PDB file of C-alpha atoms in Angstrom:
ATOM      1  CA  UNK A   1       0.000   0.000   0.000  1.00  0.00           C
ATOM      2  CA  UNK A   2       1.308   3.191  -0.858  1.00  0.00           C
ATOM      3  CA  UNK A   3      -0.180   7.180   0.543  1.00  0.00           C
ATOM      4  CA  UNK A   4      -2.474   7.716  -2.225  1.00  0.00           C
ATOM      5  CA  UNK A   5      -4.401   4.288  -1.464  1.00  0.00           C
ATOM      6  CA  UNK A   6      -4.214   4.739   2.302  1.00  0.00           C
ATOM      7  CA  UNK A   7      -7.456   4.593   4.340  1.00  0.00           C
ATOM      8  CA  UNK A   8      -7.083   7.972   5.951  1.00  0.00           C
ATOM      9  CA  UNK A   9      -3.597   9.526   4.716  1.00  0.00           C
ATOM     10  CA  UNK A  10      -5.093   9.281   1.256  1.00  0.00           C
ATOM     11  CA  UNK A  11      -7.729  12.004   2.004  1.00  0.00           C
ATOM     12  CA  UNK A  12      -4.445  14.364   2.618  1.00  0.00           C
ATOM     13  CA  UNK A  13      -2.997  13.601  -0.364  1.00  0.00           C
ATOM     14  CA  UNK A  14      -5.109  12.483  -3.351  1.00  0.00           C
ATOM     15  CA  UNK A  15      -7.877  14.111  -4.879  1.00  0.00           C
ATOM     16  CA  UNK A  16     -10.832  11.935  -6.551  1.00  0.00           C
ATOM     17  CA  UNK A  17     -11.423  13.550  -9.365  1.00  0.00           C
ATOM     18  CA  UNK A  18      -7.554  13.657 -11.105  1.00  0.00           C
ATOM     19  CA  UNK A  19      -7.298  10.359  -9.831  1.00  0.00           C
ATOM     20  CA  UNK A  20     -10.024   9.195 -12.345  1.00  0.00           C
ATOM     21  CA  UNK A  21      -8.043  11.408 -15.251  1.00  0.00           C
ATOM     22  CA  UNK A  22      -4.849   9.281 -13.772  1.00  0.00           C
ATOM     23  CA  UNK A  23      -6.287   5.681 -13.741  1.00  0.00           C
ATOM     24  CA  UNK A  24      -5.273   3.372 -16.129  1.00  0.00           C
ATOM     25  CA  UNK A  25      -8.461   3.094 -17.618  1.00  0.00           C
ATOM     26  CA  UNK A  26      -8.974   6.855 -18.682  1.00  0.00           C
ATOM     27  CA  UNK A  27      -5.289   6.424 -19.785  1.00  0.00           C
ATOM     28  CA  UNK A  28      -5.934   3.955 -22.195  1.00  0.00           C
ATOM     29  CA  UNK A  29      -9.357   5.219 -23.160  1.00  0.00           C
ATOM     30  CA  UNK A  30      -7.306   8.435 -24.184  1.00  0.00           C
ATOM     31  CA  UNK A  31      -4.769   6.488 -26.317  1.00  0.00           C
ATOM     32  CA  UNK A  32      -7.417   4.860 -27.823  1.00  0.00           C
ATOM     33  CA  UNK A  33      -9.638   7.721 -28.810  1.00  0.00           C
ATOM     34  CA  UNK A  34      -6.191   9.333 -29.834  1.00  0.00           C
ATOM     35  CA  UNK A  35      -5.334   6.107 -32.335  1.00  0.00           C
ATOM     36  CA  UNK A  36      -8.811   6.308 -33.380  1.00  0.00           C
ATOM     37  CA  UNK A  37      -8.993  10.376 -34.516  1.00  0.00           C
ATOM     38  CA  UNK A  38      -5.553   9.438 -36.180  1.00  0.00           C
ATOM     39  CA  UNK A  39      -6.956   7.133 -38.643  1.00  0.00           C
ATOM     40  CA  UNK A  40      -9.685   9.132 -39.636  1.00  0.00           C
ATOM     41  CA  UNK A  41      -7.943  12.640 -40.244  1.00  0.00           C
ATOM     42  CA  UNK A  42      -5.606  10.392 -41.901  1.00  0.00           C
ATOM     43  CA  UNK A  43      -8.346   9.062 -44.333  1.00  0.00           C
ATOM     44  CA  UNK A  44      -9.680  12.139 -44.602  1.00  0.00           C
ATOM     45  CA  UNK A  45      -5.930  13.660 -45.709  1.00  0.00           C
ATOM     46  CA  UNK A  46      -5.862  10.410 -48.018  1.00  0.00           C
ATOM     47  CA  UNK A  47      -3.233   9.483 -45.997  1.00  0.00           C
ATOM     48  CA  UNK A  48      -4.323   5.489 -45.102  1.00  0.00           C
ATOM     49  CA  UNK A  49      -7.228   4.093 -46.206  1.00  0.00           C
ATOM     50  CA  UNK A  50     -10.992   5.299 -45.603  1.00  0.00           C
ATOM     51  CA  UNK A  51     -11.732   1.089 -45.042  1.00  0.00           C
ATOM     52  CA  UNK A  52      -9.010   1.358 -42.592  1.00  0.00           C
ATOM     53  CA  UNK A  53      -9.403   4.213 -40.614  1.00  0.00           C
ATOM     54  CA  UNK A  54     -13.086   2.703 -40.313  1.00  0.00           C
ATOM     55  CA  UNK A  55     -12.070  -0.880 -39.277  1.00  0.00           C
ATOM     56  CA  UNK A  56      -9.041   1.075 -36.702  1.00  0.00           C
ATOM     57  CA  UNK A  57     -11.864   3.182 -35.009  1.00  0.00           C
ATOM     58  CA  UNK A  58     -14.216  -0.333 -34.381  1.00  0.00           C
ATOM     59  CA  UNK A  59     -11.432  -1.716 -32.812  1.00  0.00           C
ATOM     60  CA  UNK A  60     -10.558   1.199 -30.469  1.00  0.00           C
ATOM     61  CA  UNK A  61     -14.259   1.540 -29.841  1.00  0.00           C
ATOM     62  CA  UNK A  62     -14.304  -2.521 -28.694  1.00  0.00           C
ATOM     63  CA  UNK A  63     -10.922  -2.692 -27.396  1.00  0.00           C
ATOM     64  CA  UNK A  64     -11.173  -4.872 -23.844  1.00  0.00           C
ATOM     65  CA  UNK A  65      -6.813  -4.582 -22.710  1.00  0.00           C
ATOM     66  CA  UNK A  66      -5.483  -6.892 -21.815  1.00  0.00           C
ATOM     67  CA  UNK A  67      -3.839  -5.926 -18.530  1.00  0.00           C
ATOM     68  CA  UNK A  68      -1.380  -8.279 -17.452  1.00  0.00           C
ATOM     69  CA  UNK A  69       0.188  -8.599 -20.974  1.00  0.00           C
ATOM     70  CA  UNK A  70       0.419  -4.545 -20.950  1.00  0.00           C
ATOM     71  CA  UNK A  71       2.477  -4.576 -17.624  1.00  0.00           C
ATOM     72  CA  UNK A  72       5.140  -7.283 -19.318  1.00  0.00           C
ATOM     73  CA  UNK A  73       5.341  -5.033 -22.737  1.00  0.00           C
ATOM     74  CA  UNK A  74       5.963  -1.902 -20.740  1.00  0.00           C
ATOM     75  CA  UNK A  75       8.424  -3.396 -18.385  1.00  0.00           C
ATOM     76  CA  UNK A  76       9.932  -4.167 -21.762  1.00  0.00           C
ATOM     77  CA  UNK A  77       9.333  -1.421 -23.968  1.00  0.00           C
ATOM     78  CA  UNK A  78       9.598   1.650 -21.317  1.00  0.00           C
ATOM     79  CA  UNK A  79       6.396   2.379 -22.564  1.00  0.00           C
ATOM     80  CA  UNK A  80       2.818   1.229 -23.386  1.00  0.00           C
ATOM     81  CA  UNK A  81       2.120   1.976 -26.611  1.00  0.00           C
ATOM     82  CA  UNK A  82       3.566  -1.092 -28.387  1.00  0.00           C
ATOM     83  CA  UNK A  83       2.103  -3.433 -26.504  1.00  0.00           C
ATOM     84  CA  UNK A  84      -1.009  -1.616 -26.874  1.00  0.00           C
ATOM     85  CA  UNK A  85      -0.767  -1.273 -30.462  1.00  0.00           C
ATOM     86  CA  UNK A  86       0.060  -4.987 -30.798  1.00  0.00           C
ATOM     87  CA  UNK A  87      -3.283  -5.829 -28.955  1.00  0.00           C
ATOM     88  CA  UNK A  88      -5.304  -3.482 -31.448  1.00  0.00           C
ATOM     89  CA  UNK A  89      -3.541  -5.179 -34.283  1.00  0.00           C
ATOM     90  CA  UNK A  90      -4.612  -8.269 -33.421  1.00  0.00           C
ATOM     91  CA  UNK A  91      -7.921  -7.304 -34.036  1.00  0.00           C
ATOM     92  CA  UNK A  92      -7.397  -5.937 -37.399  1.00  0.00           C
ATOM     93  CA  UNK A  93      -6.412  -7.214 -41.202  1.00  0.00           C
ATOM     94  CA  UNK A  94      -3.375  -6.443 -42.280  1.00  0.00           C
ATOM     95  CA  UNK A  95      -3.500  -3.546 -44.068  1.00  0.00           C
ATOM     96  CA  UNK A  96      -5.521  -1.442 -41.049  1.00  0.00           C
ATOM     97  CA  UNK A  97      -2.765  -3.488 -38.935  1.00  0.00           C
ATOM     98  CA  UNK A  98      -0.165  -1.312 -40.941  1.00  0.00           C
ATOM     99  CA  UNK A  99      -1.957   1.795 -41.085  1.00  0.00           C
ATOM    100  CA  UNK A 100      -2.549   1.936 -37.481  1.00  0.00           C
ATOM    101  CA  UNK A 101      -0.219   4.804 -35.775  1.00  0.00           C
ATOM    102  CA  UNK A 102       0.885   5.733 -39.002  1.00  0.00           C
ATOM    103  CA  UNK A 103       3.366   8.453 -38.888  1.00  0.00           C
ATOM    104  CA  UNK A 104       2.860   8.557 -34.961  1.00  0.00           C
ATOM    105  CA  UNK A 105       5.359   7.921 -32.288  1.00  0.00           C
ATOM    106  CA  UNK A 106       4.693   6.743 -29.017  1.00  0.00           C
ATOM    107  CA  UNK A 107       5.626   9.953 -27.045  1.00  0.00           C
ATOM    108  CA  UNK A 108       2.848  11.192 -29.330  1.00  0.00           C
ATOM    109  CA  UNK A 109       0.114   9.248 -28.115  1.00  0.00           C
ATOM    110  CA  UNK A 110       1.172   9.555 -24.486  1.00  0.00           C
ATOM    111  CA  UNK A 111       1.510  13.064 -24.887  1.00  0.00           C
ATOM    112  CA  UNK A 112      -1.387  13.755 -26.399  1.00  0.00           C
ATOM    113  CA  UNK A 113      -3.668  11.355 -24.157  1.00  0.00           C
ATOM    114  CA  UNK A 114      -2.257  13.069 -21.317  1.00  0.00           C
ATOM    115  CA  UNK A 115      -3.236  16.623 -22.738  1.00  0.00           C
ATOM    116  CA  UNK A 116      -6.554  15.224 -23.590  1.00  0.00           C
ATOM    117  CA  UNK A 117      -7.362  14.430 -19.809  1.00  0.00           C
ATOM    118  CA  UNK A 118      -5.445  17.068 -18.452  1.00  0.00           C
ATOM    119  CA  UNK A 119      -8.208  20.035 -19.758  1.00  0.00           C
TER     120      UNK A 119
END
């Protein structure tokens, strides 16, 4: 146990609300609505595929992580975002599978999730 999940300490030192923004799940709900607005200004800039940016959008829309596997990429990685993009690619032909994060880096996505939850 740590301060911020204390019984009684934690109401000196956390605050409910940016602890939601925090969590893991507004986190990755970020990253995916990030991934998803990608692929369609993308499509719309002709950029990837219309078919694609369609098919990448379903699959952030449905994505269920998978949590455990996420904890062993980043303890790999450094980061999240491959093993989160390998979990949406799963989901996806090969062609949206390739046209997923297109032109994006993974500071991108965090950065941008972050920003999108921080106003």
């Amino acid at each position: 146990m740590n301060v911020f999940d204390h019984p009684f300490l934690s109401g000196l030192l956390g605050d409910g609300e940016i602890s939601g923004l925090l969590s893991a799940e507004a986190d990755l709900a970020a990253m995916l609505e990030f991934e998803a607005a990608l692929a369609e200004a993308q499509a719309r800039a002709g950029l990837v595929a219309a078919a694609s940016a369609e098919k990448i959008a379903r699959a952030a829309g449905e994505f269920g992580a998978d949590l455990e596997a996420l904890k062993t990429a980043t303890a790999r990685d450094g980061v999240v975002v491959p093993g989160l993009l390998a979990q949406i690619r799963s989901s996806l032909d090969e062609k949206a599978g390739k046209e997923l994060h297109f032109g994006a880096t993974s500071q991108d996505v965090i950065d941008t999730s972050f920003a999108m939850r921080a106003v």
